[in-house]
Coordinates of C-alpha atoms in Angstrom, one line a residue:
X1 CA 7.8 -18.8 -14.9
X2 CA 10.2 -18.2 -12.0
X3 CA 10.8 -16.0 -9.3
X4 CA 13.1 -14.8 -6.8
X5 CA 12.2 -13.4 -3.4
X6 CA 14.8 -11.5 -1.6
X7 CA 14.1 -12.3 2.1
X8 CA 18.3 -12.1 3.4
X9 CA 17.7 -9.2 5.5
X10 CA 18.0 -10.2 9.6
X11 CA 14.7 -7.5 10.0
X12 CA 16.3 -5.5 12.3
X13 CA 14.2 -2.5 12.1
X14 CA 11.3 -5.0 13.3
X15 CA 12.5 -6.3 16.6
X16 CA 11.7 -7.6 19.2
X17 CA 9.6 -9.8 16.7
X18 CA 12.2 -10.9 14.7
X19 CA 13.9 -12.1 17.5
X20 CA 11.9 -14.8 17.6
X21 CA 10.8 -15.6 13.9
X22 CA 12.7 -14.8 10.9
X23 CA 10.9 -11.9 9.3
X24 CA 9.5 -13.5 6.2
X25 CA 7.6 -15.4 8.8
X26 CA 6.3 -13.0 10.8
X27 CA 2.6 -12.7 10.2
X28 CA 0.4 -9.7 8.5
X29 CA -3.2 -10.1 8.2
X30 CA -3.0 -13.7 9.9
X31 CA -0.5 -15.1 7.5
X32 CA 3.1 -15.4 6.8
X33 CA 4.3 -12.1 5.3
X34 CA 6.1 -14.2 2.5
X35 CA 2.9 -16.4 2.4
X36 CA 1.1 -13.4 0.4
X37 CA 3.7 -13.2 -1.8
X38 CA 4.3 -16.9 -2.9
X39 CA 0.4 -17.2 -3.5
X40 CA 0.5 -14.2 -6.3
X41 CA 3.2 -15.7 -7.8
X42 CA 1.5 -18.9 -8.1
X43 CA -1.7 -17.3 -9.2
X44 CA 0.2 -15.5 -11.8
X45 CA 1.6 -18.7 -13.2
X46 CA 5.3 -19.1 -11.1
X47 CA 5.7 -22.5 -11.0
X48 CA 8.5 -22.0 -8.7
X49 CA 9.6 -19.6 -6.5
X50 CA 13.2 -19.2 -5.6
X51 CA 13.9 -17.5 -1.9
X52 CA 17.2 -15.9 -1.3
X53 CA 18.2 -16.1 2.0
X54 CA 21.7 -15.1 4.6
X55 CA 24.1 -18.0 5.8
X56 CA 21.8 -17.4 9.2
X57 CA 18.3 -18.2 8.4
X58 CA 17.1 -21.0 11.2
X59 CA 15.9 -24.2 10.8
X60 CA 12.1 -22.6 10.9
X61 CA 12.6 -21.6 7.6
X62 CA 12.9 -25.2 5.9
X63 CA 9.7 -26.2 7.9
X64 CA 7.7 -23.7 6.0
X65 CA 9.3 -24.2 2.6
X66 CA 8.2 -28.1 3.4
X67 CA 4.6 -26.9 4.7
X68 CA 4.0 -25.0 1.9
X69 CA 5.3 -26.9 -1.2
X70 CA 2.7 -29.0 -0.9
X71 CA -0.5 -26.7 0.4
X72 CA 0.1 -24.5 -2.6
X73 CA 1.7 -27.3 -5.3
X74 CA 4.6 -24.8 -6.3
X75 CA 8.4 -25.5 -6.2
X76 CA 10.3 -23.5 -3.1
X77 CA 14.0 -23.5 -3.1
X78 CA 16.7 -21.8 -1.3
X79 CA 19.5 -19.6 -3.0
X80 CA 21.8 -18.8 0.1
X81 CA 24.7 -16.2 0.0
X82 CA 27.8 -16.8 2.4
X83 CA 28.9 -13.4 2.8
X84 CA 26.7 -10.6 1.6
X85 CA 26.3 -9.8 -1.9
X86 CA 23.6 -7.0 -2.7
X87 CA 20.5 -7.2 -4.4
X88 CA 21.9 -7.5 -8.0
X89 CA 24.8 -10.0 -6.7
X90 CA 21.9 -12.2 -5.4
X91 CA 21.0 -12.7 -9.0
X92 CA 23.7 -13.9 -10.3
X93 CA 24.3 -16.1 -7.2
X94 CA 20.7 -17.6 -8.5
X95 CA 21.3 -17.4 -12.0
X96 CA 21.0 -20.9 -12.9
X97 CA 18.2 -21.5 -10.7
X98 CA 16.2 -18.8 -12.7
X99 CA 16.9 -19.3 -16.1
X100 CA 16.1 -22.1 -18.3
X101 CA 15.9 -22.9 -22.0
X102 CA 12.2 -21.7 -22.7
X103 CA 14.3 -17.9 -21.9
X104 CA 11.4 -16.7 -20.3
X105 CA 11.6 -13.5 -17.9
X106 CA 11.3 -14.0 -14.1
X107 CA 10.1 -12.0 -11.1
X108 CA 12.1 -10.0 -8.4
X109 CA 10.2 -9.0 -5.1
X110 CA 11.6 -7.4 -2.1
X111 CA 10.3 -9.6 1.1
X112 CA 9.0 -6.5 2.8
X113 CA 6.6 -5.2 0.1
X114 CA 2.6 -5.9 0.7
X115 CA 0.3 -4.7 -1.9
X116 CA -2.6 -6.1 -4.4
X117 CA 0.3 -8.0 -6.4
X118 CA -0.9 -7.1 -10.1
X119 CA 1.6 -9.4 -11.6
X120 CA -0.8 -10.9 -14.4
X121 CA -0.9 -7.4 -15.7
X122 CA 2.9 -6.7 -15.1
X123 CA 3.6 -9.8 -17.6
X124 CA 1.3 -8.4 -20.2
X125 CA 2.9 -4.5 -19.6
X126 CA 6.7 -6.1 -20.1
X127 CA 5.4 -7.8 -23.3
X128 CA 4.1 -4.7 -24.9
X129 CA 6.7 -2.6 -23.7
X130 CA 9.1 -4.9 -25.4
X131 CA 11.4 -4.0 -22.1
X132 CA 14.4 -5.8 -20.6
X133 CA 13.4 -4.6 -17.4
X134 CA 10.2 -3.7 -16.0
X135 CA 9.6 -2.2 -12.2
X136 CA 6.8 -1.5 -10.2
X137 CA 6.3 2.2 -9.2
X138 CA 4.3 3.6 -7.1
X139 CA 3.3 7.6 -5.8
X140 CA 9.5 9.1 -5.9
X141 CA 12.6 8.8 -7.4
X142 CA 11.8 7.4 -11.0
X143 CA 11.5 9.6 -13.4
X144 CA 9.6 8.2 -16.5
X145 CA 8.7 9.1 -19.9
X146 CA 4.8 10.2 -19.5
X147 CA 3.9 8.9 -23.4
X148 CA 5.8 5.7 -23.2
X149 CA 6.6 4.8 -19.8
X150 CA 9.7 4.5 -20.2
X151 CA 12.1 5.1 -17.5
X152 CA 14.5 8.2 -18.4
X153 CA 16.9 8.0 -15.5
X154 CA 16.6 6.0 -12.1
X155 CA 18.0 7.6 -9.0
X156 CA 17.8 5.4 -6.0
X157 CA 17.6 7.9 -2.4
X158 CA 18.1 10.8 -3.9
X159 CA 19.7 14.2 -1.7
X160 CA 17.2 16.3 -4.3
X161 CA 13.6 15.6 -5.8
X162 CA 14.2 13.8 -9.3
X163 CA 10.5 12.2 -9.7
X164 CA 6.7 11.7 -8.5
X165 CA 7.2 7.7 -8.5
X166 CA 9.0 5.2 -5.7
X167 CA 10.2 1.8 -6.6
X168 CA 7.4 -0.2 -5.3
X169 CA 10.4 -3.5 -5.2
X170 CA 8.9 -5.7 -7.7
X171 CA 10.3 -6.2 -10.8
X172 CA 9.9 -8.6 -13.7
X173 CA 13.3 -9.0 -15.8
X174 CA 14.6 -10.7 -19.0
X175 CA 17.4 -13.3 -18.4
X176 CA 19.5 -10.9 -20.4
X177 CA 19.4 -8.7 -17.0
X178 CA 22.2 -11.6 -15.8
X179 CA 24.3 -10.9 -18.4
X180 CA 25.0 -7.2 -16.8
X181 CA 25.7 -8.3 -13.4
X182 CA 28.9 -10.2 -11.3
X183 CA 29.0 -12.6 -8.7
X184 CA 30.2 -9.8 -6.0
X185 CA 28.0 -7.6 -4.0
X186 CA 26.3 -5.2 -6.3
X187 CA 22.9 -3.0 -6.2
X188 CA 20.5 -3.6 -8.9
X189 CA 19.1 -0.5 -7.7
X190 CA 22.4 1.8 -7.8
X191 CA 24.2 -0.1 -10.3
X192 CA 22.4 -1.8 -13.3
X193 CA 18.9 -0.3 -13.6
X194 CA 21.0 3.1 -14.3
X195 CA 22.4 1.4 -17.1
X196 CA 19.2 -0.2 -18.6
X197 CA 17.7 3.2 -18.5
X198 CA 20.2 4.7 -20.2
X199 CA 19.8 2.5 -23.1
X200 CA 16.3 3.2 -22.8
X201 CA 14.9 -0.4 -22.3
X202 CA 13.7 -0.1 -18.3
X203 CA 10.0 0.6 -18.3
X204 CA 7.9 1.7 -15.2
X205 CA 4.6 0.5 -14.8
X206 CA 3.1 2.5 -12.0
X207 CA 0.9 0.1 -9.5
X208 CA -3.0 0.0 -8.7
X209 CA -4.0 -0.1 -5.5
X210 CA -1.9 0.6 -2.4
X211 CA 1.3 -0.4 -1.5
X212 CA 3.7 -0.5 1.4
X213 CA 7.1 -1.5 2.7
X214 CA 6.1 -2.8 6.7
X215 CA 9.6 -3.7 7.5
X216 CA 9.5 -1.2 10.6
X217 CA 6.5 -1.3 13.1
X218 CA 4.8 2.2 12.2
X219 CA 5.0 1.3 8.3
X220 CA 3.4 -2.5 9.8
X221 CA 0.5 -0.9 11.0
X222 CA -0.4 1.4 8.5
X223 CA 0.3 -1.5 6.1
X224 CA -2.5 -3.6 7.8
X225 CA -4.9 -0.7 7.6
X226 CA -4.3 -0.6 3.7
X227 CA -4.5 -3.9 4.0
X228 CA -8.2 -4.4 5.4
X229 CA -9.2 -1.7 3.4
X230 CA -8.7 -3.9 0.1
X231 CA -9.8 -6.9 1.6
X232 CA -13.4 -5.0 2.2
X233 CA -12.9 -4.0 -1.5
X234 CA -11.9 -7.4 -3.2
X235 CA -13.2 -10.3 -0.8
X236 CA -15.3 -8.9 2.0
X237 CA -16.0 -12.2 3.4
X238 CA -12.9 -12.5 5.1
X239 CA -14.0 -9.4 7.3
X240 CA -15.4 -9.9 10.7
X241 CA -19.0 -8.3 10.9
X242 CA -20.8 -8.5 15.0
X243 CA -22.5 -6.3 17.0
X244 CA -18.9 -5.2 18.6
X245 CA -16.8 -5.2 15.7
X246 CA -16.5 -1.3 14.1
X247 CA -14.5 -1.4 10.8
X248 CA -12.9 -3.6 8.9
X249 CA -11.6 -6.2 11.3
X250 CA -10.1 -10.2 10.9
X251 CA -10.9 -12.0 13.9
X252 CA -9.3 -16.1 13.8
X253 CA -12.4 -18.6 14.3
X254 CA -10.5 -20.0 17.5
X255 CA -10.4 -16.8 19.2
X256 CA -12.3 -16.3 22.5
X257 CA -13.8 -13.0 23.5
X258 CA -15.7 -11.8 26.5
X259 CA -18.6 -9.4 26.6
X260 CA -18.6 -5.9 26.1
X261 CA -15.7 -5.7 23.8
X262 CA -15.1 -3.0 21.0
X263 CA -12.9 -4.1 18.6
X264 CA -11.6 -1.9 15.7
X265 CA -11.6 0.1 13.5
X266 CA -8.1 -1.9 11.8
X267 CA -7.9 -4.7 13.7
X268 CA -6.3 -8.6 12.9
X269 CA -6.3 -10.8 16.1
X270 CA -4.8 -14.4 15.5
X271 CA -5.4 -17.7 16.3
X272 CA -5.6 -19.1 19.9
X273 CA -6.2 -15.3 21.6
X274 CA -8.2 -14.7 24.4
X275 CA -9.6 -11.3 24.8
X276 CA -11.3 -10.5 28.2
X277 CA -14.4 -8.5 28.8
X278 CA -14.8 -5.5 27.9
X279 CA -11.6 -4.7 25.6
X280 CA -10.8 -1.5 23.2
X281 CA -8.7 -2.9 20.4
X282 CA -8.3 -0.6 17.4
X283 CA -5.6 0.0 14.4
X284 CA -3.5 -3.0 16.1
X285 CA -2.2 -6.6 15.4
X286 CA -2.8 -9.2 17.7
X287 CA -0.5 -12.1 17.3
X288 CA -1.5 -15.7 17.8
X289 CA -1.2 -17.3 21.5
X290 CA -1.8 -13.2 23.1
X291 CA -4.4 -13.2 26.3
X292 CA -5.7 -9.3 26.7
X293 CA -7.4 -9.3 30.0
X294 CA -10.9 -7.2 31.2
X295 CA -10.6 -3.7 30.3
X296 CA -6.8 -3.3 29.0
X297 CA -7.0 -0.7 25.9
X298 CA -4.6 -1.4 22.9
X299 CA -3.8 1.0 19.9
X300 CA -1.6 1.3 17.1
X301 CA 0.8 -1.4 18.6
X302 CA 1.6 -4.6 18.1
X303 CA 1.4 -7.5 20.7
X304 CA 3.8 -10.9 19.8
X305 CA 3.0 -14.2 20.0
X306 CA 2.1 -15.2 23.4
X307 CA 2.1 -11.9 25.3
X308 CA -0.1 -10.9 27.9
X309 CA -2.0 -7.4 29.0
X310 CA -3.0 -7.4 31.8
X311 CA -6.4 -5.9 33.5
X312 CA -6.9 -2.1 32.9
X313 CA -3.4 -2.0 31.4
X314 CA -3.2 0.5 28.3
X315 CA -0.6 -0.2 25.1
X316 CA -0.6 2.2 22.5
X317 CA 1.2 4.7 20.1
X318 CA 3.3 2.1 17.9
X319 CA 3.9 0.0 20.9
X320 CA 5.9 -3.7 20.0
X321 CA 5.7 -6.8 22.6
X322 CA 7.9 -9.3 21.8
X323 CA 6.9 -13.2 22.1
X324 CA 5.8 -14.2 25.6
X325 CA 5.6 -10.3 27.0
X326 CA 3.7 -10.2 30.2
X327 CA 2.3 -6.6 30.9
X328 CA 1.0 -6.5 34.3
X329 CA -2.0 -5.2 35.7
X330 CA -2.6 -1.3 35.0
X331 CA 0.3 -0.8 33.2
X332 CA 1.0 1.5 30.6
X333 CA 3.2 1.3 27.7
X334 CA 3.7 4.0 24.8
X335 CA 5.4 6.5 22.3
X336 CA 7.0 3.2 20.4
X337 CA 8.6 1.1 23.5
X338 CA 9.8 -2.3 22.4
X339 CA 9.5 -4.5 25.1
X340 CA 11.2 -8.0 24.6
X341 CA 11.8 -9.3 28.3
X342 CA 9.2 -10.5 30.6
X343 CA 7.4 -7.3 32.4
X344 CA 6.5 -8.3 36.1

């Protein structure tokens, strides 16, 4: 099997971090946001995983493709657009990158989507279905058929409540699905799922587990908490458990930490940190390279790749340093600042 990941966006809503690292790249729960992705498709059989990307993507982004080829023994290619063509004009920009002569259907995910990935059970749901198209729902604007689950109409942002169910972004489609669309910029959303509907061959399978889009900081955050919260659920180990930690909590085996820390609950510190004595870190993300020094306080925020808090400082209430921040001594940063320069 194949799939396409649609990771074009320039993550905008996500700065100052995607000023320095394209957004497929920045991490969530210690990895590559795009990383969790590739390795469900590859546990669900994709033996190679197509990424579509803008004329802009840097240079970083062939490093990881190269990386990760080999970690994870699946085929990574690039389908790149030259001037923007929508999420169904992506498809057939890819078309003969996704199809083949076995005619078998192929996934669709949206970049910013992090859930539990049931894409085993998605296969099995479009086979029984018999469907054309199947997407992944979740607790909306898609209004299904409660006995067959199939999708009666699909309204994408609606002005008025239509339906109980969002589209979670993941879909698995038959190569027939190409047939509908043209090589200019088109929505699959707005334009061709409405038309599959109608001839009553989309189906809706509604997803387990949770699910979110964390392609703005808030959303990021809450994300990671949803996130932890599974991980204590399906593989424990990877949870942090001391004297100091409260919650779930993922703490990198390089990380440093004075005395008399409290870390969590919610908390994913990367590798290479140093965190002074007697730090509060809880519901926050801690990027690799970031020194907290004694007694700073950090909540529901973010801190980038080598930033620094300094003593007694207090970052909070969806708070974003970009890479290399330095927050001086006592200082206090809230109510959602981004902070991308260097603070003195």
């Amino acid at each position: 099997m194949k799939a396409l990941i649609l990771v074009g966006g320039f993550g905008t809503r996500l700065r100052p971090l995607t000023l320095s690292m394209p957004k497929p790249l920045v991490e969530f729960g210690n990895k590559p946001m795009i990383l969790h992705q590739i390795e469900a498709l590859k546990d669900a059989g994709v033996t190679e995983a197509v990424l579509a990307i803008n004329h802009q993507q840097p240079e970083v982004m062939l490093n990881f493709v190269k990386e990760y080829e080999k970690k994870l023994e699946i085929k990574i290619t690039f389908s790149q657009e030259t001037e923007p063509l929508g999420t169904a004009g992506l498809l057939a920009l890819a078309r003969d990158m996704l199809v083949d002569e076995s005619g078998k259907p192929f996934f669709v995910l949206n970049s910013d989507v992090i859930c539990e990935y049931p894409l085993l059970e998605m296969i099995e749901f479009h086979k029984t279905h018999g469907a054309e198209a199947s997407i992944m729902v979740t607790k909306g604007v898609v209004v299904t058929e409660e006995a067959t689950e199939r999708v009666e109409s699909f309204v994408e942002k609606p002005l008025h409540f239509v339906g109980n169910k969002i589209n979670a972004g993941i879909y698995l489609l038959n190569p027939s699905v190409l047939d509908r669309i043209e090589l200019r910029r088109t929505s699959i959303e707005k334009e061709i799922f409405p038309k599959i509907a109608s001839e009553k061959m989309l189906y809706a399978m509604v997803l387990p587990g949770f699910w979110m889009d964390i392609g703005q900081p808030k959303d990021y955050i809450r994300g990671q908490r949803l996130y932890l919260d599974s991980l204590r659920k399906k593989s424990s180990q990877e949870l942090v458990i001391r004297d100091h930690i409260i919650g779930n909590v993922v703490v990198d085996e390089s990380v440093v930490m004075g005395e008399g820390c409290l870390i969590g609950p919610d908390v994913v510190i990367g590798p290479g940190c140093v965190i002074g004595s007697g730090v509060r870190l809880f519901n926050c993300t801690v990027m690799r390279g970031v020194t907290v020094k004694e007694h700073a306080c950090v909540s529901d925020s973010i801190l980038g790749w080598d930033s620094t808090v300094g003593k007694w400082a207090r970052v909070f209430n969806v708070t974003v340093l970009g890479k290399g921040v330095h927050v001086a001594d006592a200082e206090v940063y809230n109510s959602g600042d981004v902070i991308q320069e260097m603070v003195i």
